[in-house]
mmCIF file of N, CA and C in Angstrom:
data_model
loop_
_atom_site.group_PDB
_atom_site.id
_atom_site.type_symbol
_atom_site.label_atom_id
_atom_site.label_comp_id
_atom_site.label_asym_id
_atom_site.label_seq_id
_atom_site.Cartn_x
_atom_site.Cartn_y
_atom_site.Cartn_z
ATOM 1 N N MET A 92 9.450 18.665 -4.515
ATOM 2 C CA MET A 92 8.247 19.477 -4.848
ATOM 3 C C MET A 92 7.352 19.430 -3.602
ATOM 4 N N THR A 93 6.759 20.537 -3.319
ATOM 5 C CA THR A 93 5.820 20.658 -2.210
ATOM 6 C C THR A 93 4.356 20.985 -2.720
ATOM 7 N N TRP A 94 3.393 20.295 -2.216
ATOM 8 C CA TRP A 94 2.027 20.531 -2.542
ATOM 9 C C TRP A 94 1.264 20.855 -1.249
ATOM 10 N N PHE A 95 0.374 21.903 -1.435
ATOM 11 C CA PHE A 95 -0.436 22.277 -0.287
ATOM 12 C C PHE A 95 -1.945 22.105 -0.635
ATOM 13 N N ALA A 96 -2.773 21.688 0.308
ATOM 14 C CA ALA A 96 -4.183 21.440 0.021
ATOM 15 C C ALA A 96 -4.995 21.662 1.284
ATOM 16 N N GLN A 97 -6.202 21.966 1.110
ATOM 17 C CA GLN A 97 -7.106 22.153 2.279
ATOM 18 C C GLN A 97 -7.466 20.861 2.947
ATOM 19 N N ASN A 98 -7.584 19.761 2.093
ATOM 20 C CA ASN A 98 -7.984 18.432 2.595
ATOM 21 C C ASN A 98 -7.435 17.344 1.695
ATOM 22 N N PHE A 99 -7.614 16.133 2.108
ATOM 23 C CA PHE A 99 -7.031 14.998 1.408
ATOM 24 C C PHE A 99 -7.535 14.876 -0.025
ATOM 25 N N ASP A 100 -8.937 15.036 -0.134
ATOM 26 C CA ASP A 100 -9.463 14.941 -1.556
ATOM 27 C C ASP A 100 -8.948 15.993 -2.518
ATOM 28 N N ASP A 101 -8.761 17.204 -1.994
ATOM 29 C CA ASP A 101 -8.185 18.324 -2.832
ATOM 30 C C ASP A 101 -6.723 17.950 -3.257
ATOM 31 N N LEU A 102 -5.995 17.406 -2.247
ATOM 32 C CA LEU A 102 -4.622 16.963 -2.510
ATOM 33 C C LEU A 102 -4.592 15.883 -3.678
ATOM 34 N N GLN A 103 -5.389 14.913 -3.610
ATOM 35 C CA GLN A 103 -5.485 13.842 -4.623
ATOM 36 C C GLN A 103 -5.835 14.464 -5.970
ATOM 37 N N HIS A 104 -6.774 15.417 -5.956
ATOM 38 C CA HIS A 104 -7.178 16.019 -7.215
ATOM 39 C C HIS A 104 -6.021 16.792 -7.831
ATOM 40 N N ASN A 105 -5.303 17.524 -6.955
ATOM 41 C CA ASN A 105 -4.155 18.320 -7.482
ATOM 42 C C ASN A 105 -3.089 17.334 -8.014
ATOM 43 N N LEU A 106 -2.859 16.209 -7.290
ATOM 44 C CA LEU A 106 -1.889 15.342 -7.774
ATOM 45 C C LEU A 106 -2.243 14.597 -9.100
ATOM 46 N N ALA A 107 -3.561 14.471 -9.332
ATOM 47 C CA ALA A 107 -3.983 13.793 -10.547
ATOM 48 C C ALA A 107 -3.677 14.841 -11.755
ATOM 49 N N ILE A 108 -3.939 16.083 -11.553
ATOM 50 C CA ILE A 108 -3.588 17.103 -12.522
ATOM 51 C C ILE A 108 -2.092 17.094 -12.780
ATOM 52 N N ALA A 109 -1.319 17.121 -11.645
ATOM 53 C CA ALA A 109 0.154 17.068 -11.784
ATOM 54 C C ALA A 109 0.612 15.873 -12.593
ATOM 55 N N ASP A 110 0.057 14.716 -12.296
ATOM 56 C CA ASP A 110 0.455 13.494 -12.976
ATOM 57 C C ASP A 110 0.150 13.596 -14.402
ATOM 58 N N ASP A 111 -0.994 14.106 -14.823
ATOM 59 C CA ASP A 111 -1.290 14.296 -16.273
ATOM 60 C C ASP A 111 -0.202 15.141 -16.953
ATOM 61 N N PHE A 112 0.155 16.291 -16.209
ATOM 62 C CA PHE A 112 1.158 17.158 -16.770
ATOM 63 C C PHE A 112 2.514 16.364 -16.953
ATOM 64 N N TYR A 113 2.894 15.654 -15.893
ATOM 65 C CA TYR A 113 4.096 14.927 -15.973
ATOM 66 C C TYR A 113 4.198 13.925 -17.147
ATOM 67 N N ALA A 114 3.003 13.299 -17.431
ATOM 68 C CA ALA A 114 2.884 12.351 -18.526
ATOM 69 C C ALA A 114 2.947 13.108 -19.904
ATOM 70 N N LEU A 115 2.295 14.249 -19.942
ATOM 71 C CA LEU A 115 2.245 14.994 -21.181
ATOM 72 C C LEU A 115 3.695 15.549 -21.496
ATOM 73 N N ALA A 116 4.417 15.910 -20.451
ATOM 74 C CA ALA A 116 5.772 16.546 -20.633
ATOM 75 C C ALA A 116 6.863 15.482 -20.574
ATOM 76 N N ASN A 117 6.452 14.237 -20.377
ATOM 77 C CA ASN A 117 7.399 13.091 -20.344
ATOM 78 C C ASN A 117 8.438 13.297 -19.214
ATOM 79 N N ILE A 118 7.917 13.683 -17.998
ATOM 80 C CA ILE A 118 8.662 13.916 -16.896
ATOM 81 C C ILE A 118 8.493 12.686 -15.950
ATOM 82 N N LYS A 119 9.664 12.169 -15.504
ATOM 83 C CA LYS A 119 9.550 11.030 -14.564
ATOM 84 C C LYS A 119 9.835 11.507 -13.163
ATOM 85 N N ILE A 120 9.031 11.093 -12.228
ATOM 86 C CA ILE A 120 9.162 11.393 -10.799
ATOM 87 C C ILE A 120 9.193 10.072 -10.061
ATOM 88 N N ASN A 121 9.849 10.021 -8.866
ATOM 89 C CA ASN A 121 9.874 8.887 -8.054
ATOM 90 C C ASN A 121 8.791 9.097 -6.919
ATOM 91 N N LYS A 122 7.657 8.557 -7.246
ATOM 92 C CA LYS A 122 6.461 8.677 -6.262
ATOM 93 C C LYS A 122 6.782 7.925 -4.920
ATOM 94 N N ASP A 123 7.617 6.968 -4.970
ATOM 95 C CA ASP A 123 7.958 6.189 -3.724
ATOM 96 C C ASP A 123 8.676 7.001 -2.717
ATOM 97 N N LYS A 124 9.170 8.191 -3.044
ATOM 98 C CA LYS A 124 9.855 9.116 -2.044
ATOM 99 C C LYS A 124 8.881 10.081 -1.464
ATOM 100 N N THR A 125 7.592 9.979 -1.746
ATOM 101 C CA THR A 125 6.620 10.832 -1.260
ATOM 102 C C THR A 125 6.342 10.653 0.247
ATOM 103 N N LYS A 126 6.327 11.767 0.946
ATOM 104 C CA LYS A 126 5.899 11.758 2.328
ATOM 105 C C LYS A 126 4.880 12.871 2.585
ATOM 106 N N ILE A 127 4.128 12.645 3.711
ATOM 107 C CA ILE A 127 3.108 13.619 3.997
ATOM 108 C C ILE A 127 3.306 14.218 5.361
ATOM 109 N N LEU A 128 3.202 15.513 5.428
ATOM 110 C CA LEU A 128 3.214 16.255 6.705
ATOM 111 C C LEU A 128 1.898 16.965 6.866
ATOM 112 N N THR A 129 1.220 16.744 7.927
ATOM 113 C CA THR A 129 -0.153 17.361 8.090
ATOM 114 C C THR A 129 -0.390 17.630 9.551
ATOM 115 N N ASN A 130 -1.387 18.477 9.763
ATOM 116 C CA ASN A 130 -1.886 18.736 11.093
ATOM 117 C C ASN A 130 -3.198 18.102 11.337
ATOM 118 N N ASP A 131 -3.577 17.178 10.440
ATOM 119 C CA ASP A 131 -4.825 16.432 10.620
ATOM 120 C C ASP A 131 -4.537 15.266 11.535
ATOM 121 N N LYS A 132 -5.199 15.340 12.717
ATOM 122 C CA LYS A 132 -4.813 14.369 13.833
ATOM 123 C C LYS A 132 -5.236 12.915 13.372
ATOM 124 N N SER A 133 -6.364 12.772 12.605
ATOM 125 C CA SER A 133 -6.739 11.468 12.208
ATOM 126 C C SER A 133 -5.703 10.818 11.271
ATOM 127 N N ILE A 134 -4.940 11.584 10.528
ATOM 128 C CA ILE A 134 -3.887 11.041 9.642
ATOM 129 C C ILE A 134 -2.604 10.922 10.407
ATOM 130 N N ASN A 135 -2.327 11.806 11.271
ATOM 131 C CA ASN A 135 -1.069 11.724 12.104
ATOM 132 C C ASN A 135 -0.940 10.546 12.983
ATOM 133 N N LYS A 136 -2.098 9.899 13.323
ATOM 134 C CA LYS A 136 -2.114 8.647 14.110
ATOM 135 C C LYS A 136 -1.570 7.480 13.409
ATOM 136 N N LYS A 137 -1.509 7.607 12.139
ATOM 137 C CA LYS A 137 -1.056 6.488 11.266
ATOM 138 C C LYS A 137 0.418 6.582 10.882
ATOM 139 N N GLN A 138 1.103 5.470 10.538
ATOM 140 C CA GLN A 138 2.453 5.526 10.049
ATOM 141 C C GLN A 138 2.497 5.625 8.601
ATOM 142 N N HIS A 139 1.552 5.025 7.887
ATOM 143 C CA HIS A 139 1.447 5.056 6.473
ATOM 144 C C HIS A 139 0.030 5.203 6.034
ATOM 145 N N ILE A 140 -0.250 5.830 4.900
ATOM 146 C CA ILE A 140 -1.633 5.935 4.337
ATOM 147 C C ILE A 140 -1.572 5.719 2.865
ATOM 148 N N PRO A 141 -2.582 5.158 2.262
ATOM 149 C CA PRO A 141 -2.571 5.016 0.835
ATOM 150 C C PRO A 141 -2.951 6.396 0.195
ATOM 151 N N LEU A 142 -2.405 6.687 -0.890
ATOM 152 C CA LEU A 142 -2.645 7.996 -1.555
ATOM 153 C C LEU A 142 -2.771 7.792 -3.037
ATOM 154 N N LYS A 143 -3.919 8.233 -3.613
ATOM 155 C CA LYS A 143 -4.032 8.112 -5.100
ATOM 156 C C LYS A 143 -3.228 9.267 -5.741
ATOM 157 N N PHE A 144 -2.198 8.962 -6.436
ATOM 158 C CA PHE A 144 -1.373 9.934 -7.136
ATOM 159 C C PHE A 144 -1.489 9.665 -8.610
ATOM 160 N N GLY A 145 -2.479 10.356 -9.279
ATOM 161 C CA GLY A 145 -2.773 10.128 -10.602
ATOM 162 C C GLY A 145 -3.360 8.789 -10.843
ATOM 163 N N GLU A 146 -2.751 7.926 -11.696
ATOM 164 C CA GLU A 146 -3.217 6.614 -11.967
ATOM 165 C C GLU A 146 -2.722 5.608 -10.852
ATOM 166 N N ASP A 147 -1.794 5.996 -10.087
ATOM 167 C CA ASP A 147 -1.180 5.078 -9.092
ATOM 168 C C ASP A 147 -1.784 5.317 -7.708
ATOM 169 N N THR A 148 -1.848 4.187 -6.922
ATOM 170 C CA THR A 148 -2.133 4.419 -5.506
ATOM 171 C C THR A 148 -0.856 3.897 -4.806
ATOM 172 N N ILE A 149 -0.287 4.854 -3.950
ATOM 173 C CA ILE A 149 0.968 4.512 -3.275
ATOM 174 C C ILE A 149 0.755 4.609 -1.796
ATOM 175 N N ASP A 150 1.606 3.807 -1.117
ATOM 176 C CA ASP A 150 1.613 3.804 0.372
ATOM 177 C C ASP A 150 2.605 4.815 0.839
ATOM 178 N N ILE A 151 2.209 5.959 1.430
ATOM 179 C CA ILE A 151 3.225 6.976 1.795
ATOM 180 C C ILE A 151 3.311 7.058 3.271
ATOM 181 N N LYS A 152 4.486 7.472 3.645
ATOM 182 C CA LYS A 152 4.863 7.615 5.113
ATOM 183 C C LYS A 152 4.273 8.908 5.650
ATOM 184 N N VAL A 153 3.603 8.883 6.809
ATOM 185 C CA VAL A 153 3.229 9.985 7.530
ATOM 186 C C VAL A 153 4.229 10.488 8.436
ATOM 187 N N VAL A 154 4.605 11.740 8.298
ATOM 188 C CA VAL A 154 5.687 12.498 9.126
ATOM 189 C C VAL A 154 4.984 13.293 10.141
ATOM 190 N N SER A 155 5.206 13.124 11.381
ATOM 191 C CA SER A 155 4.634 13.872 12.471
ATOM 192 C C SER A 155 5.109 15.347 12.332
ATOM 193 N N PRO A 156 4.165 16.245 12.615
ATOM 194 C CA PRO A 156 4.639 17.683 12.691
ATOM 195 C C PRO A 156 5.706 17.954 13.663
ATOM 196 N N LYS A 157 5.925 17.063 14.651
ATOM 197 C CA LYS A 157 6.963 17.243 15.634
ATOM 198 C C LYS A 157 8.359 16.765 15.082
ATOM 199 N N ASP A 158 8.355 15.995 14.043
ATOM 200 C CA ASP A 158 9.556 15.494 13.456
ATOM 201 C C ASP A 158 10.150 16.593 12.493
ATOM 202 N N VAL A 159 11.400 16.506 12.290
ATOM 203 C CA VAL A 159 12.111 17.369 11.306
ATOM 204 C C VAL A 159 12.092 16.629 10.014
ATOM 205 N N LEU A 160 11.649 17.318 8.939
ATOM 206 C CA LEU A 160 11.557 16.668 7.630
ATOM 207 C C LEU A 160 12.693 17.283 6.818
ATOM 208 N N LYS A 161 13.589 16.298 6.403
ATOM 209 C CA LYS A 161 14.678 16.686 5.484
ATOM 210 C C LYS A 161 14.116 16.579 4.051
ATOM 211 N N CYS A 162 14.167 17.738 3.444
ATOM 212 C CA CYS A 162 13.506 17.793 2.105
ATOM 213 C C CYS A 162 14.353 17.363 0.868
ATOM 214 N N CYS A 163 15.620 17.044 1.071
ATOM 215 C CA CYS A 163 16.497 16.698 -0.079
ATOM 216 C C CYS A 163 15.886 15.528 -0.724
ATOM 217 N N ASN A 164 15.600 15.544 -2.038
ATOM 218 C CA ASN A 164 15.232 14.376 -2.853
ATOM 219 C C ASN A 164 13.921 13.788 -2.308
ATOM 220 N N ILE A 165 13.043 14.495 -1.625
ATOM 221 C CA ILE A 165 11.836 13.933 -1.202
ATOM 222 C C ILE A 165 10.681 14.844 -1.673
ATOM 223 N N THR A 166 9.679 14.265 -2.260
ATOM 224 C CA THR A 166 8.506 14.995 -2.551
ATOM 225 C C THR A 166 7.658 15.152 -1.263
ATOM 226 N N THR A 167 7.422 16.327 -0.862
ATOM 227 C CA THR A 167 6.747 16.624 0.449
ATOM 228 C C THR A 167 5.324 17.108 0.136
ATOM 229 N N LEU A 168 4.354 16.427 0.764
ATOM 230 C CA LEU A 168 2.974 16.862 0.608
ATOM 231 C C LEU A 168 2.419 17.298 1.996
ATOM 232 N N MET A 169 1.698 18.386 1.932
ATOM 233 C CA MET A 169 1.099 18.918 3.141
ATOM 234 C C MET A 169 -0.442 19.115 3.036
ATOM 235 N N ILE A 170 -1.143 18.681 4.018
ATOM 236 C CA ILE A 170 -2.554 18.992 4.083
ATOM 237 C C ILE A 170 -2.774 19.938 5.187
ATOM 238 N N ILE A 171 -3.254 21.098 5.017
ATOM 239 C CA ILE A 171 -3.471 22.119 5.988
ATOM 240 C C ILE A 171 -5.042 22.227 6.231
ATOM 241 N N GLN A 172 -5.415 21.936 7.393
ATOM 242 C CA GLN A 172 -6.903 22.008 7.704
ATOM 243 C C GLN A 172 -7.260 23.488 7.847
ATOM 244 N N LYS A 173 -6.522 24.295 8.496
ATOM 245 C CA LYS A 173 -6.797 25.713 8.704
ATOM 246 C C LYS A 173 -5.537 26.425 9.069
ATOM 247 N N PHE A 174 -5.501 27.729 8.786
ATOM 248 C CA PHE A 174 -4.302 28.537 9.127
ATOM 249 C C PHE A 174 -4.647 29.323 10.371
ATOM 250 N N SER A 175 -3.740 29.334 11.327
ATOM 251 C CA SER A 175 -3.955 30.162 12.493
ATOM 252 C C SER A 175 -2.642 30.771 12.785
ATOM 253 N N PHE A 176 -2.702 32.126 12.909
ATOM 254 C CA PHE A 176 -1.511 32.882 13.121
ATOM 255 C C PHE A 176 -1.713 33.668 14.444
#
C-alpha cells in the first residue's frame, strides 16, 4: 500500500485513520515492513525514523530517493514537500 502526504504530521494523521479502519475491518498488516521514501532532506539524512502508525510507534527505514525501492510485500510511505514538473 502506498500513502502520500504533504508533510510528516499529515502522514501520521492519515495512518491513524487507516489504522482505525484496519481494526474495524479486522484487517492485519505488517507494520514492520514499512519504509519511507521522501524528498525531505532532513529525513533523508537519517537511516531510520520513528513513525506513529495509529496506536503504535514503529522505527521505519528511510529509503533514499536515489535508491530503487522494490515494492513487493512492502508498505511504502511517501512524504512529498512540493510537486515540481
